[in-house]
Amino acid sequence: MASPVTLDTALVSRLIAAQFPEWAELPVREVDSAGTDNAMFRLGNEFAVRLPKAAWSTGQAEKEQRWLPLLAPHLPLPVPVPLGRGVPGEGFDRPWSVYGWLDGADAFTDPITDLADAAVQLGRFGAALRALDASGGPASFRGGPVTEWEEGAMAGAIRDLGADGTVDAELAAREWESVLALPQWDGDPVWIHGDLLPGNVLTRDGRLSAVIDFGGLGVGDPACDMMPGWSLLTAETRPLFREAAGVDDATWARGRGWALCWGLVTEHYYRVTNPVLAAVAHRTWSEALAESRAGRADGRTRRP
């Protein structure tokens, strides 16, 4: 069995020198990230190099190369622009990409302080993306029903996180049953980002400045793109996001189901190996459950 490839500056330097010799003299620096699909390196001051870490993310580079140049001009926030298409070689057997560098830090590192502005901007971003022609677009890995994502993992997450006191297992199971009973998406598939989490939005001076990592880009049910409401925002700013996004009641309810499911499954899986991502997951499902409790307390239905 072949040894796994070490994704480091030496590898990136070899790839650049062989395939983009005009950039061979530029310094390469690794960019810290809690992301699980891709490794990021800064090339000089103007470029970013992105390489898939695992087999499941191998096709992301080619997808971004094809679709981002078409979508980016119509979006209200800056997104990565592909500038170089890397191919397997020099000890790395997957496609990879060079992009223009976008200034800012991800919201893991530099949290958003102007949440009201971010809520409106993210809502408008998703609405603009969904308005674009989705003909021929690939299916997003989160474009189907939440009940089919990581099928079977939710029960184990509730059981184990309940056993150690992390979550109220009875409450979580009850809320998950309500998600299972929701009507599924019956509209035409639309473009979705698929992974609008804190690590995939950039900030400058506490304000949202860009959206990155389109590995989950594709078409499907827009519910998964509602997750910033619970992963990034607060009860006070969430309504601003929902209004700007312009989604119906059923889509919002399915989005909260995504927040609950993604949060619990991700914390369960990564609580030891990726504590940064696990902390985001914890906040996401906690906010989703808190909203559900608040809805019951003031007499609203569970399906706002």
PDB file of C-alpha atoms in Angstrom:
ATOM      1  CA  MET A   1       0.000   0.000   0.000  1.00  0.00           C
ATOM      2  CA  ALA A   2       1.341   3.436  -0.938  1.00  0.00           C
ATOM      3  CA  SER A   3       2.247   5.800   1.842  1.00  0.00           C
ATOM      4  CA  PRO A   4      -0.048   8.826   2.248  1.00  0.00           C
ATOM      5  CA  VAL A   5       1.224  12.029   0.655  1.00  0.00           C
ATOM      6  CA  THR A   6       2.362  14.769   3.017  1.00  0.00           C
ATOM      7  CA  LEU A   7       0.737  18.029   1.998  1.00  0.00           C
ATOM      8  CA  ASP A   8       3.425  20.553   2.844  1.00  0.00           C
ATOM      9  CA  THR A   9       5.265  23.523   1.379  1.00  0.00           C
ATOM     10  CA  ALA A  10       7.861  21.289  -0.276  1.00  0.00           C
ATOM     11  CA  LEU A  11       5.175  19.438  -2.239  1.00  0.00           C
ATOM     12  CA  VAL A  12       3.471  22.666  -3.286  1.00  0.00           C
ATOM     13  CA  SER A  13       6.787  24.162  -4.381  1.00  0.00           C
ATOM     14  CA  ARG A  14       7.473  21.110  -6.572  1.00  0.00           C
ATOM     15  CA  LEU A  15       4.016  21.254  -8.143  1.00  0.00           C
ATOM     16  CA  ILE A  16       4.280  24.973  -8.864  1.00  0.00           C
ATOM     17  CA  ALA A  17       7.806  24.725 -10.277  1.00  0.00           C
ATOM     18  CA  ALA A  18       6.794  21.939 -12.672  1.00  0.00           C
ATOM     19  CA  GLN A  19       3.416  23.233 -13.799  1.00  0.00           C
ATOM     20  CA  PHE A  20       3.591  27.014 -13.303  1.00  0.00           C
ATOM     21  CA  PRO A  21       7.261  27.921 -13.679  1.00  0.00           C
ATOM     22  CA  GLU A  22       6.411  31.629 -13.896  1.00  0.00           C
ATOM     23  CA  TRP A  23       5.526  31.442 -10.174  1.00  0.00           C
ATOM     24  CA  ALA A  24       8.323  29.104  -9.123  1.00  0.00           C
ATOM     25  CA  GLU A  25      10.288  31.757  -7.224  1.00  0.00           C
ATOM     26  CA  LEU A  26       7.355  32.841  -5.058  1.00  0.00           C
ATOM     27  CA  PRO A  27       7.467  31.769  -1.390  1.00  0.00           C
ATOM     28  CA  VAL A  28       4.965  29.163  -0.185  1.00  0.00           C
ATOM     29  CA  ARG A  29       3.353  29.331   3.254  1.00  0.00           C
ATOM     30  CA  GLU A  30       0.832  26.947   4.777  1.00  0.00           C
ATOM     31  CA  VAL A  31      -2.475  28.465   5.877  1.00  0.00           C
ATOM     32  CA  ASP A  32      -3.860  27.130   9.147  1.00  0.00           C
ATOM     33  CA  SER A  33      -7.343  25.698   8.714  1.00  0.00           C
ATOM     34  CA  ALA A  34      -9.754  23.421  10.559  1.00  0.00           C
ATOM     35  CA  GLY A  35     -11.214  22.330   7.232  1.00  0.00           C
ATOM     36  CA  THR A  36     -11.385  18.624   6.511  1.00  0.00           C
ATOM     37  CA  ASP A  37     -11.489  18.477   2.692  1.00  0.00           C
ATOM     38  CA  ASN A  38      -8.631  20.647   1.413  1.00  0.00           C
ATOM     39  CA  ALA A  39      -5.242  22.045   2.423  1.00  0.00           C
ATOM     40  CA  MET A  40      -4.527  25.701   1.662  1.00  0.00           C
ATOM     41  CA  PHE A  41      -1.203  27.385   0.966  1.00  0.00           C
ATOM     42  CA  ARG A  42      -0.391  30.998   0.202  1.00  0.00           C
ATOM     43  CA  LEU A  43       1.801  31.525  -2.847  1.00  0.00           C
ATOM     44  CA  GLY A  44       3.528  34.872  -2.733  1.00  0.00           C
ATOM     45  CA  ASN A  45       1.147  37.699  -1.861  1.00  0.00           C
ATOM     46  CA  GLU A  46      -1.353  37.299  -4.678  1.00  0.00           C
ATOM     47  CA  PHE A  47      -2.164  33.596  -4.957  1.00  0.00           C
ATOM     48  CA  ALA A  48      -3.616  30.677  -2.995  1.00  0.00           C
ATOM     49  CA  VAL A  49      -3.000  26.996  -3.738  1.00  0.00           C
ATOM     50  CA  ARG A  50      -5.689  24.499  -2.752  1.00  0.00           C
ATOM     51  CA  LEU A  51      -5.152  20.740  -2.719  1.00  0.00           C
ATOM     52  CA  PRO A  52      -7.665  18.001  -1.818  1.00  0.00           C
ATOM     53  CA  LYS A  53      -6.728  16.094   1.331  1.00  0.00           C
ATOM     54  CA  ALA A  54      -8.795  12.981   0.713  1.00  0.00           C
ATOM     55  CA  ALA A  55     -10.396  10.910  -2.024  1.00  0.00           C
ATOM     56  CA  TRP A  56     -13.883  12.254  -1.304  1.00  0.00           C
ATOM     57  CA  SER A  57     -12.789  15.809  -2.162  1.00  0.00           C
ATOM     58  CA  THR A  58     -10.863  14.914  -5.330  1.00  0.00           C
ATOM     59  CA  GLY A  59     -13.466  16.261  -7.763  1.00  0.00           C
ATOM     60  CA  GLN A  60     -13.885  19.612  -6.058  1.00  0.00           C
ATOM     61  CA  ALA A  61     -11.063  21.376  -7.893  1.00  0.00           C
ATOM     62  CA  GLU A  62     -12.426  20.519 -11.328  1.00  0.00           C
ATOM     63  CA  LYS A  63     -15.943  21.567 -10.300  1.00  0.00           C
ATOM     64  CA  GLU A  64     -14.759  24.929  -8.998  1.00  0.00           C
ATOM     65  CA  GLN A  65     -12.658  25.464 -12.124  1.00  0.00           C
ATOM     66  CA  ARG A  66     -15.706  24.949 -14.315  1.00  0.00           C
ATOM     67  CA  TRP A  67     -18.416  26.806 -12.428  1.00  0.00           C
ATOM     68  CA  LEU A  68     -16.895  29.599 -10.328  1.00  0.00           C
ATOM     69  CA  PRO A  69     -15.879  31.776 -13.308  1.00  0.00           C
ATOM     70  CA  LEU A  70     -19.505  31.627 -14.496  1.00  0.00           C
ATOM     71  CA  LEU A  71     -21.139  32.308 -11.129  1.00  0.00           C
ATOM     72  CA  ALA A  72     -18.720  34.744  -9.478  1.00  0.00           C
ATOM     73  CA  PRO A  73     -19.586  37.864 -11.555  1.00  0.00           C
ATOM     74  CA  HIS A  74     -23.218  37.633 -10.421  1.00  0.00           C
ATOM     75  CA  LEU A  75     -22.603  37.265  -6.670  1.00  0.00           C
ATOM     76  CA  PRO A  76     -22.669  40.186  -4.214  1.00  0.00           C
ATOM     77  CA  LEU A  77     -19.613  39.068  -2.213  1.00  0.00           C
ATOM     78  CA  PRO A  78     -16.076  38.263  -3.404  1.00  0.00           C
ATOM     79  CA  VAL A  79     -15.419  34.561  -4.028  1.00  0.00           C
ATOM     80  CA  PRO A  80     -12.250  32.696  -5.134  1.00  0.00           C
ATOM     81  CA  VAL A  81     -11.337  33.112  -8.793  1.00  0.00           C
ATOM     82  CA  PRO A  82      -9.419  30.179 -10.355  1.00  0.00           C
ATOM     83  CA  LEU A  83      -6.207  31.340 -12.037  1.00  0.00           C
ATOM     84  CA  GLY A  84      -4.424  28.033 -12.599  1.00  0.00           C
ATOM     85  CA  ARG A  85      -5.577  24.452 -13.160  1.00  0.00           C
ATOM     86  CA  GLY A  86      -3.184  21.977 -11.552  1.00  0.00           C
ATOM     87  CA  VAL A  87      -3.048  18.366 -12.714  1.00  0.00           C
ATOM     88  CA  PRO A  88      -1.717  15.219 -11.005  1.00  0.00           C
ATOM     89  CA  GLY A  89       2.055  15.024 -10.959  1.00  0.00           C
ATOM     90  CA  GLU A  90       5.258  15.539  -8.964  1.00  0.00           C
ATOM     91  CA  GLY A  91       4.164  13.100  -6.248  1.00  0.00           C
ATOM     92  CA  PHE A  92       0.523  14.222  -6.039  1.00  0.00           C
ATOM     93  CA  ASP A  93      -2.167  12.241  -7.844  1.00  0.00           C
ATOM     94  CA  ARG A  94      -5.181  14.597  -7.691  1.00  0.00           C
ATOM     95  CA  PRO A  95      -6.293  17.730  -9.545  1.00  0.00           C
ATOM     96  CA  TRP A  96      -5.639  20.968  -7.647  1.00  0.00           C
ATOM     97  CA  SER A  97      -6.006  24.707  -8.190  1.00  0.00           C
ATOM     98  CA  VAL A  98      -4.401  28.117  -7.910  1.00  0.00           C
ATOM     99  CA  TYR A  99      -6.697  31.018  -7.016  1.00  0.00           C
ATOM    100  CA  GLY A 100      -6.376  34.724  -6.456  1.00  0.00           C
ATOM    101  CA  TRP A 101      -5.705  35.438  -2.776  1.00  0.00           C
ATOM    102  CA  LEU A 102      -8.587  37.044  -0.858  1.00  0.00           C
ATOM    103  CA  ASP A 103      -7.500  39.155   2.102  1.00  0.00           C
ATOM    104  CA  GLY A 104      -9.069  38.401   5.463  1.00  0.00           C
ATOM    105  CA  ALA A 105      -9.196  35.722   8.129  1.00  0.00           C
ATOM    106  CA  ASP A 106     -11.787  32.999   8.402  1.00  0.00           C
ATOM    107  CA  ALA A 107     -14.472  33.439  11.020  1.00  0.00           C
ATOM    108  CA  PHE A 108     -12.936  30.645  13.117  1.00  0.00           C
ATOM    109  CA  THR A 109      -9.909  32.870  13.605  1.00  0.00           C
ATOM    110  CA  ASP A 110     -11.436  36.356  13.468  1.00  0.00           C
ATOM    111  CA  PRO A 111     -15.094  36.152  14.558  1.00  0.00           C
ATOM    112  CA  ILE A 112     -17.634  38.469  12.993  1.00  0.00           C
ATOM    113  CA  THR A 113     -18.543  41.339  15.314  1.00  0.00           C
ATOM    114  CA  ASP A 114     -21.070  43.109  13.059  1.00  0.00           C
ATOM    115  CA  LEU A 115     -23.515  40.225  12.982  1.00  0.00           C
ATOM    116  CA  ALA A 116     -26.452  42.278  11.718  1.00  0.00           C
ATOM    117  CA  ASP A 117     -24.530  43.304   8.612  1.00  0.00           C
ATOM    118  CA  ALA A 118     -23.271  39.740   8.106  1.00  0.00           C
ATOM    119  CA  ALA A 119     -26.800  38.363   8.413  1.00  0.00           C
ATOM    120  CA  VAL A 120     -28.079  40.598   5.632  1.00  0.00           C
ATOM    121  CA  GLN A 121     -25.047  40.040   3.392  1.00  0.00           C
ATOM    122  CA  LEU A 122     -25.147  36.255   3.737  1.00  0.00           C
ATOM    123  CA  GLY A 123     -28.885  36.164   3.133  1.00  0.00           C
ATOM    124  CA  ARG A 124     -28.491  38.227  -0.043  1.00  0.00           C
ATOM    125  CA  PHE A 125     -25.543  36.106  -1.155  1.00  0.00           C
ATOM    126  CA  GLY A 126     -27.573  32.899  -0.951  1.00  0.00           C
ATOM    127  CA  ALA A 127     -30.545  34.496  -2.668  1.00  0.00           C
ATOM    128  CA  ALA A 128     -28.336  35.722  -5.529  1.00  0.00           C
ATOM    129  CA  LEU A 129     -26.770  32.281  -5.930  1.00  0.00           C
ATOM    130  CA  ARG A 130     -30.160  30.576  -6.002  1.00  0.00           C
ATOM    131  CA  ALA A 131     -31.392  33.014  -8.659  1.00  0.00           C
ATOM    132  CA  LEU A 132     -28.761  31.906 -11.191  1.00  0.00           C
ATOM    133  CA  ASP A 133     -29.494  29.367 -13.900  1.00  0.00           C
ATOM    134  CA  ALA A 134     -28.841  25.918 -12.424  1.00  0.00           C
ATOM    135  CA  SER A 135     -29.108  24.015 -15.704  1.00  0.00           C
ATOM    136  CA  GLY A 136     -26.427  21.345 -15.912  1.00  0.00           C
ATOM    137  CA  GLY A 137     -25.148  21.969 -12.402  1.00  0.00           C
ATOM    138  CA  PRO A 138     -23.817  18.990 -10.427  1.00  0.00           C
ATOM    139  CA  ALA A 139     -25.696  17.727  -7.390  1.00  0.00           C
ATOM    140  CA  SER A 140     -24.362  19.129  -4.114  1.00  0.00           C
ATOM    141  CA  PHE A 141     -23.368  16.578  -1.486  1.00  0.00           C
ATOM    142  CA  ARG A 142     -25.804  18.391   0.836  1.00  0.00           C
ATOM    143  CA  GLY A 143     -28.436  19.010  -1.812  1.00  0.00           C
ATOM    144  CA  GLY A 144     -30.703  16.125  -0.843  1.00  0.00           C
ATOM    145  CA  PRO A 145     -32.824  15.534   2.255  1.00  0.00           C
ATOM    146  CA  VAL A 146     -31.030  16.010   5.565  1.00  0.00           C
ATOM    147  CA  THR A 147     -32.494  12.680   6.642  1.00  0.00           C
ATOM    148  CA  GLU A 148     -30.314  10.941   4.029  1.00  0.00           C
ATOM    149  CA  TRP A 149     -27.064  12.730   4.907  1.00  0.00           C
ATOM    150  CA  GLU A 150     -24.766  10.586   7.076  1.00  0.00           C
ATOM    151  CA  GLU A 151     -27.664   8.141   7.299  1.00  0.00           C
ATOM    152  CA  GLY A 152     -27.621   6.263  10.584  1.00  0.00           C
ATOM    153  CA  ALA A 153     -25.079   8.555  12.248  1.00  0.00           C
ATOM    154  CA  MET A 154     -27.638  10.721  14.044  1.00  0.00           C
ATOM    155  CA  ALA A 155     -28.807   7.990  16.416  1.00  0.00           C
ATOM    156  CA  GLY A 156     -25.250   7.232  17.537  1.00  0.00           C
ATOM    157  CA  ALA A 157     -24.450  10.913  17.981  1.00  0.00           C
ATOM    158  CA  ILE A 158     -27.500  11.514  20.167  1.00  0.00           C
ATOM    159  CA  ARG A 159     -26.802   8.382  22.188  1.00  0.00           C
ATOM    160  CA  ASP A 160     -23.121   9.070  22.857  1.00  0.00           C
ATOM    161  CA  LEU A 161     -23.384  12.824  23.381  1.00  0.00           C
ATOM    162  CA  GLY A 162     -26.360  12.236  25.644  1.00  0.00           C
ATOM    163  CA  ALA A 163     -24.497   9.635  27.673  1.00  0.00           C
ATOM    164  CA  ASP A 164     -21.686  12.038  28.543  1.00  0.00           C
ATOM    165  CA  GLY A 165     -24.050  14.921  29.296  1.00  0.00           C
ATOM    166  CA  THR A 166     -23.197  17.016  26.243  1.00  0.00           C
ATOM    167  CA  VAL A 167     -26.773  17.111  24.974  1.00  0.00           C
ATOM    168  CA  ASP A 168     -30.226  16.394  26.382  1.00  0.00           C
ATOM    169  CA  ALA A 169     -30.717  13.169  24.445  1.00  0.00           C
ATOM    170  CA  GLU A 170     -34.462  13.060  24.955  1.00  0.00           C
ATOM    171  CA  LEU A 171     -34.934  16.595  23.654  1.00  0.00           C
ATOM    172  CA  ALA A 172     -32.578  16.031  20.709  1.00  0.00           C
ATOM    173  CA  ALA A 173     -34.336  12.796  19.736  1.00  0.00           C
ATOM    174  CA  ARG A 174     -37.732  14.486  19.920  1.00  0.00           C
ATOM    175  CA  GLU A 175     -36.568  17.346  17.716  1.00  0.00           C
ATOM    176  CA  TRP A 176     -35.018  14.934  15.244  1.00  0.00           C
ATOM    177  CA  GLU A 177     -38.333  13.100  14.996  1.00  0.00           C
ATOM    178  CA  SER A 178     -39.974  16.412  14.072  1.00  0.00           C
ATOM    179  CA  VAL A 179     -37.356  16.890  11.333  1.00  0.00           C
ATOM    180  CA  LEU A 180     -38.060  13.421   9.976  1.00  0.00           C
ATOM    181  CA  ALA A 181     -41.727  14.378   9.670  1.00  0.00           C
ATOM    182  CA  LEU A 182     -41.086  17.541   7.628  1.00  0.00           C
ATOM    183  CA  PRO A 183     -42.231  17.634   3.989  1.00  0.00           C
ATOM    184  CA  GLN A 184     -39.294  17.356   1.611  1.00  0.00           C
ATOM    185  CA  TRP A 185     -38.221  19.835  -1.046  1.00  0.00           C
ATOM    186  CA  ASP A 186     -40.452  19.662  -4.113  1.00  0.00           C
ATOM    187  CA  GLY A 187     -39.205  22.679  -6.072  1.00  0.00           C
ATOM    188  CA  ASP A 188     -36.751  22.886  -8.923  1.00  0.00           C
ATOM    189  CA  PRO A 189     -33.131  22.396  -7.796  1.00  0.00           C
ATOM    190  CA  VAL A 190     -31.211  25.635  -7.298  1.00  0.00           C
ATOM    191  CA  TRP A 191     -27.548  26.526  -6.835  1.00  0.00           C
ATOM    192  CA  ILE A 192     -26.311  26.148  -3.254  1.00  0.00           C
ATOM    193  CA  HIS A 193     -22.921  26.711  -1.651  1.00  0.00           C
ATOM    194  CA  GLY A 194     -23.395  23.630   0.506  1.00  0.00           C
ATOM    195  CA  ASP A 195     -20.911  24.485   3.263  1.00  0.00           C
ATOM    196  CA  LEU A 196     -21.614  27.988   4.618  1.00  0.00           C
ATOM    197  CA  LEU A 197     -19.806  27.524   7.925  1.00  0.00           C
ATOM    198  CA  PRO A 198     -17.522  29.929   9.845  1.00  0.00           C
ATOM    199  CA  GLY A 199     -14.380  28.468   8.290  1.00  0.00           C
ATOM    200  CA  ASN A 200     -15.669  29.284   4.820  1.00  0.00           C
ATOM    201  CA  VAL A 201     -16.416  32.975   5.264  1.00  0.00           C
ATOM    202  CA  LEU A 202     -13.730  35.632   5.535  1.00  0.00           C
ATOM    203  CA  THR A 203     -13.768  38.676   7.776  1.00  0.00           C
ATOM    204  CA  ARG A 204     -11.920  41.984   7.902  1.00  0.00           C
ATOM    205  CA  ASP A 205     -12.178  44.284  10.919  1.00  0.00           C
ATOM    206  CA  GLY A 206     -15.011  42.161  12.279  1.00  0.00           C
ATOM    207  CA  ARG A 207     -17.139  42.385   9.130  1.00  0.00           C
ATOM    208  CA  LEU A 208     -17.956  39.750   6.544  1.00  0.00           C
ATOM    209  CA  SER A 209     -15.730  40.247   3.501  1.00  0.00           C
ATOM    210  CA  ALA A 210     -15.872  37.123   1.271  1.00  0.00           C
ATOM    211  CA  VAL A 211     -17.192  33.574   0.865  1.00  0.00           C
ATOM    212  CA  ILE A 212     -14.697  30.809   0.089  1.00  0.00           C
ATOM    213  CA  ASP A 213     -14.484  27.008  -0.345  1.00  0.00           C
ATOM    214  CA  PHE A 214     -17.001  25.990  -2.966  1.00  0.00           C
ATOM    215  CA  GLY A 215     -16.248  22.275  -2.656  1.00  0.00           C
ATOM    216  CA  GLY A 216     -19.903  21.690  -1.763  1.00  0.00           C
ATOM    217  CA  LEU A 217     -21.172  23.807  -4.669  1.00  0.00           C
ATOM    218  CA  GLY A 218     -23.983  22.212  -6.608  1.00  0.00           C
ATOM    219  CA  VAL A 219     -27.727  22.134  -7.064  1.00  0.00           C
ATOM    220  CA  GLY A 220     -30.424  20.819  -4.785  1.00  0.00           C
ATOM    221  CA  ASP A 221     -32.587  21.814  -1.837  1.00  0.00           C
ATOM    222  CA  PRO A 222     -31.520  25.259  -0.515  1.00  0.00           C
ATOM    223  CA  ALA A 223     -32.193  24.268   3.100  1.00  0.00           C
ATOM    224  CA  CYS A 224     -28.564  23.452   3.932  1.00  0.00           C
ATOM    225  CA  ASP A 225     -27.545  27.030   3.101  1.00  0.00           C
ATOM    226  CA  MET A 226     -29.693  28.227   6.010  1.00  0.00           C
ATOM    227  CA  MET A 227     -27.135  26.832   8.496  1.00  0.00           C
ATOM    228  CA  PRO A 228     -25.358  30.191   9.030  1.00  0.00           C
ATOM    229  CA  GLY A 229     -28.478  31.172  10.949  1.00  0.00           C
ATOM    230  CA  TRP A 230     -27.388  28.844  13.722  1.00  0.00           C
ATOM    231  CA  SER A 231     -23.651  28.349  13.151  1.00  0.00           C
ATOM    232  CA  LEU A 232     -22.762  32.061  12.883  1.00  0.00           C
ATOM    233  CA  LEU A 233     -25.672  34.234  13.957  1.00  0.00           C
ATOM    234  CA  THR A 234     -27.735  34.872  17.080  1.00  0.00           C
ATOM    235  CA  ALA A 235     -31.418  34.793  17.933  1.00  0.00           C
ATOM    236  CA  GLU A 236     -31.481  38.569  17.419  1.00  0.00           C
ATOM    237  CA  THR A 237     -29.802  38.580  13.996  1.00  0.00           C
ATOM    238  CA  ARG A 238     -31.225  35.334  12.617  1.00  0.00           C
ATOM    239  CA  PRO A 239     -34.469  36.999  11.424  1.00  0.00           C
ATOM    240  CA  LEU A 240     -32.415  39.474   9.358  1.00  0.00           C
ATOM    241  CA  PHE A 241     -30.717  36.570   7.603  1.00  0.00           C
ATOM    242  CA  ARG A 242     -33.989  34.798   6.955  1.00  0.00           C
ATOM    243  CA  GLU A 243     -35.623  37.940   5.552  1.00  0.00           C
ATOM    244  CA  ALA A 244     -32.684  38.664   3.246  1.00  0.00           C
ATOM    245  CA  ALA A 245     -32.573  35.024   2.113  1.00  0.00           C
ATOM    246  CA  GLY A 246     -36.256  35.146   1.206  1.00  0.00           C
ATOM    247  CA  VAL A 247     -37.015  31.493   1.945  1.00  0.00           C
ATOM    248  CA  ASP A 248     -40.343  29.964   2.842  1.00  0.00           C
ATOM    249  CA  ASP A 249     -41.343  28.441   6.172  1.00  0.00           C
ATOM    250  CA  ALA A 250     -40.664  24.859   5.106  1.00  0.00           C
ATOM    251  CA  THR A 251     -37.151  25.631   3.850  1.00  0.00           C
ATOM    252  CA  TRP A 252     -36.317  27.420   7.095  1.00  0.00           C
ATOM    253  CA  ALA A 253     -37.575  24.457   9.134  1.00  0.00           C
ATOM    254  CA  ARG A 254     -35.486  22.036   7.061  1.00  0.00           C
ATOM    255  CA  GLY A 255     -32.510  24.367   7.521  1.00  0.00           C
ATOM    256  CA  ARG A 256     -32.869  24.108  11.272  1.00  0.00           C
ATOM    257  CA  GLY A 257     -32.980  20.344  10.824  1.00  0.00           C
ATOM    258  CA  TRP A 258     -29.659  20.579   9.002  1.00  0.00           C
ATOM    259  CA  ALA A 259     -28.216  22.647  11.857  1.00  0.00           C
ATOM    260  CA  LEU A 260     -29.329  20.034  14.375  1.00  0.00           C
ATOM    261  CA  CYS A 261     -28.099  17.046  12.378  1.00  0.00           C
ATOM    262  CA  TRP A 262     -24.830  18.513  11.088  1.00  0.00           C
ATOM    263  CA  GLY A 263     -24.041  19.918  14.525  1.00  0.00           C
ATOM    264  CA  LEU A 264     -24.562  16.732  16.504  1.00  0.00           C
ATOM    265  CA  VAL A 265     -22.976  14.371  13.965  1.00  0.00           C
ATOM    266  CA  THR A 266     -19.967  16.644  13.430  1.00  0.00           C
ATOM    267  CA  GLU A 267     -19.310  17.233  17.119  1.00  0.00           C
ATOM    268  CA  HIS A 268     -19.598  13.503  17.753  1.00  0.00           C
ATOM    269  CA  TYR A 269     -17.121  12.672  14.989  1.00  0.00           C
ATOM    270  CA  TYR A 270     -14.564  15.458  15.482  1.00  0.00           C
ATOM    271  CA  ARG A 271     -14.656  16.233  19.208  1.00  0.00           C
ATOM    272  CA  VAL A 272     -11.214  14.661  19.709  1.00  0.00           C
ATOM    273  CA  THR A 273      -9.505  15.097  16.343  1.00  0.00           C
ATOM    274  CA  ASN A 274     -10.722  18.588  15.355  1.00  0.00           C
ATOM    275  CA  PRO A 275     -11.814  20.571  18.426  1.00  0.00           C
ATOM    276  CA  VAL A 276     -12.217  23.843  16.492  1.00  0.00           C
ATOM    277  CA  LEU A 277     -14.758  22.327  14.116  1.00  0.00           C
ATOM    278  CA  ALA A 278     -16.397  20.462  16.987  1.00  0.00           C
ATOM    279  CA  ALA A 279     -16.890  23.752  18.846  1.00  0.00           C
ATOM    280  CA  VAL A 280     -18.669  25.254  15.830  1.00  0.00           C
ATOM    281  CA  ALA A 281     -20.807  22.135  15.601  1.00  0.00           C
ATOM    282  CA  HIS A 282     -21.699  22.412  19.297  1.00  0.00           C
ATOM    283  CA  ARG A 283     -22.833  26.004  18.854  1.00  0.00           C
ATOM    284  CA  THR A 284     -24.854  25.083  15.766  1.00  0.00           C
ATOM    285  CA  TRP A 285     -26.969  22.352  17.312  1.00  0.00           C
ATOM    286  CA  SER A 286     -27.276  24.290  20.596  1.00  0.00           C
ATOM    287  CA  GLU A 287     -28.736  27.303  18.785  1.00  0.00           C
ATOM    288  CA  ALA A 288     -31.111  25.067  16.825  1.00  0.00           C
ATOM    289  CA  LEU A 289     -32.424  23.405  19.986  1.00  0.00           C
ATOM    290  CA  ALA A 290     -32.708  26.747  21.774  1.00  0.00           C
ATOM    291  CA  GLU A 291     -34.816  28.136  18.936  1.00  0.00           C
ATOM    292  CA  SER A 292     -37.071  25.091  19.094  1.00  0.00           C
ATOM    293  CA  ARG A 293     -37.533  25.500  22.849  1.00  0.00           C
ATOM    294  CA  ALA A 294     -38.271  29.208  22.441  1.00  0.00           C
ATOM    295  CA  GLY A 295     -40.866  28.444  19.788  1.00  0.00           C
ATOM    296  CA  ARG A 296     -42.707  26.055  22.073  1.00  0.00           C
ATOM    297  CA  ALA A 297     -42.502  28.441  25.018  1.00  0.00           C
ATOM    298  CA  ASP A 298     -44.218  31.318  23.218  1.00  0.00           C
ATOM    299  CA  GLY A 299     -46.837  29.109  21.579  1.00  0.00           C
ATOM    300  CA  ARG A 300     -45.480  29.012  18.053  1.00  0.00           C
ATOM    301  CA  THR A 301     -45.332  25.739  16.175  1.00  0.00           C
ATOM    302  CA  ARG A 302     -42.114  23.813  15.716  1.00  0.00           C
ATOM    303  CA  ARG A 303     -42.216  24.531  12.005  1.00  0.00           C
ATOM    304  CA  PRO A 304     -41.843  28.315  11.812  1.00  0.00           C
TER     305      PRO A 304
END
